[in-house]
C-alpha atoms as one frame of an Amber mdcrd trajectory, in Angstrom:
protein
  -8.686 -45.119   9.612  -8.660 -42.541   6.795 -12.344 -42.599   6.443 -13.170
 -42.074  10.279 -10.711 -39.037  10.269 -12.520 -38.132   6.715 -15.817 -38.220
   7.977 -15.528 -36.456  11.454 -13.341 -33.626   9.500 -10.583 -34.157  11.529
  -8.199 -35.921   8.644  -6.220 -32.407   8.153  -7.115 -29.234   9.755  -6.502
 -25.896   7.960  -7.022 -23.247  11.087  -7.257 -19.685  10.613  -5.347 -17.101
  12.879  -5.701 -14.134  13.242  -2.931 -12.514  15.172  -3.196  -8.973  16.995
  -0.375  -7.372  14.690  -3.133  -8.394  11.783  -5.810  -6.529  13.406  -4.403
  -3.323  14.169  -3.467  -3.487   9.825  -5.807  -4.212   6.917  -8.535  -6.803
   7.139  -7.813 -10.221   5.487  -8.441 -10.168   1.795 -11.175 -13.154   1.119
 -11.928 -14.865  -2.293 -15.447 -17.035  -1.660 -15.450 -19.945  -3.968 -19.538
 -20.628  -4.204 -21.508 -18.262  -2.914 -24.950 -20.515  -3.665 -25.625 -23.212
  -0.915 -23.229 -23.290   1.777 -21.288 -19.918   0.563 -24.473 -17.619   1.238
 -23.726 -18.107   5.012 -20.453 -17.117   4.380 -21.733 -13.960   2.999 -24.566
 -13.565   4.850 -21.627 -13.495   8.110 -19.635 -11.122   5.771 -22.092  -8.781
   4.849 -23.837  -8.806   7.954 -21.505  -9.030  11.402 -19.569  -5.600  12.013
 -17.120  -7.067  13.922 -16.143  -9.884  11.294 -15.654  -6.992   8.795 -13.543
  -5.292  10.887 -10.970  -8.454  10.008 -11.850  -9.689   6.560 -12.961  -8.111
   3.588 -14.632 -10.188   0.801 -12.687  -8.713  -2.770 -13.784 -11.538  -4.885
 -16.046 -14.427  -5.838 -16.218 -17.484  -7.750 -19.262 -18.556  -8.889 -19.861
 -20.269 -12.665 -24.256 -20.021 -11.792 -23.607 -16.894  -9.730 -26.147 -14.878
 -11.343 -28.685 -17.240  -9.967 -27.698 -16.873  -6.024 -29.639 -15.261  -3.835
 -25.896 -12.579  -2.851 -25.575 -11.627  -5.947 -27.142  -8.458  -5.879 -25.117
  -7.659  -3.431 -21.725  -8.687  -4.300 -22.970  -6.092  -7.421 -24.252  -3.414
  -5.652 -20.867  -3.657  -3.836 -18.814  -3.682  -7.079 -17.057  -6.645  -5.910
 -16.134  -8.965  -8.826 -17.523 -12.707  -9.536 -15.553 -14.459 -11.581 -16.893
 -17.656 -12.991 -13.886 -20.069 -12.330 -10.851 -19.700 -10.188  -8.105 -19.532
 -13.072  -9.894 -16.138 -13.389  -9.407 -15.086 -10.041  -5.715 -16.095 -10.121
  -5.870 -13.452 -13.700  -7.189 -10.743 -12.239  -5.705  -8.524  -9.306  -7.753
  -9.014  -6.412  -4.914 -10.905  -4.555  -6.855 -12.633  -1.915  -4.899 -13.999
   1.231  -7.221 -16.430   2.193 -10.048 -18.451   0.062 -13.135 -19.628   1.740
 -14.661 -22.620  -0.321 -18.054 -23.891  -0.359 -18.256 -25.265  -3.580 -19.610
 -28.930  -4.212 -17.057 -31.444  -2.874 -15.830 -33.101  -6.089 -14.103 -29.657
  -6.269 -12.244 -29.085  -3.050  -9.279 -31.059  -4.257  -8.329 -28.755  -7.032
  -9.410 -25.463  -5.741  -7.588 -26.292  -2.605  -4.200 -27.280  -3.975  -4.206
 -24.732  -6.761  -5.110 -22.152  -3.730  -1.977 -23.595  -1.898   0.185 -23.906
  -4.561   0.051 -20.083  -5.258   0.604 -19.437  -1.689  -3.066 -18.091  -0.805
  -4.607 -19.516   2.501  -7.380 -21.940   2.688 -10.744 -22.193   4.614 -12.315
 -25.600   3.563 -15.687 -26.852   4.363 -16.069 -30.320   5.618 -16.177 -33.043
   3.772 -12.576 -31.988   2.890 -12.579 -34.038  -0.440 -14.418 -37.122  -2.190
 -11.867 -40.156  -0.714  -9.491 -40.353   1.669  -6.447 -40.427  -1.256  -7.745
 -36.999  -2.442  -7.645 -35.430   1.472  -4.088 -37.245   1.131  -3.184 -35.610
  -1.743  -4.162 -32.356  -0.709  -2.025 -32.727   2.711   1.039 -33.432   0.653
   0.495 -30.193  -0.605   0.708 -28.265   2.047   4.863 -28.594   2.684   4.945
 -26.060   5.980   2.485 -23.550   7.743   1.314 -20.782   5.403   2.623 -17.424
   7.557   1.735 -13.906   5.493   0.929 -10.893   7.134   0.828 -11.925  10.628
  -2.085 -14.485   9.457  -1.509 -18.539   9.848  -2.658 -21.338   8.336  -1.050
 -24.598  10.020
């Protein structure tokens, strides 16, 4: 059922490639939506592992409370920009390839499909959505595999 696949994660699967091509160029551009919670081990991982910053590079963040996580000193010190929702990411021209988000669940829907829809990669934490017609929704949004600069999203 929906709800089985919902709860083990499994009901859609965005996975992350990196190809060799991609390596030998740029590391991936990453937007992290929330970096409270769940999103500090993202940049805790970012910040912190040589080898994973080797292959992405964090250019933005979206946090509306980001003042009050425990990164954001250092997304400051490191001059990269917080924005506090994701229409002003989309504004500004930090072009990310691939969004991480680990915001609160009743917003993976939207951040994911309005990620999609503008042709920018997705790394989703699990729970995917709120119900099984949301994760449903979100599926029908993704048409065919994502393919940009030798990274894949299937």
């Amino acid at each position: 059922s929906d709800e089985k696949f919902l709860r083990n994660g499994d009901f859609f699967n965005f996975n992350f490639h990196l190809t060799m091509s991609h390596l030998e160029q740029e590391p991936v551009r990453v937007a992290l939506l929330g970096i409270g919670g769940f999103g500090s081990v993202y940049c805790s991982n970012l910040f912190g592992n040589s080898e994973l910053q080797t292959r992405a590079k964090l250019v933005a963040a979206v946090d509306p409370f980001a003042e009050t996580a425990k990164w954001y000193p250092e997304l400051a010190k490191r001059s990269i920009p917080v924005f506090r929702d994701i229409d002003e990411l989309f504004r500004s021209d930090c072009s990310p390839e691939l969004c991480c988000i680990a915001t609160p669940i009743q917003f993976h829907k939207m951040q994911t499909i309005r990620c999609l829809e503008k042709g920018i990669g997705v790394l989703l934490e699990k729970p995917f959505a709120g119900s099984s017609e949301d994760c449903r929704e979100m599926k029908r949004t993704v048409i065919f595999p994502l393919v940009f600069n030798g990274v894949r999203i299937r």
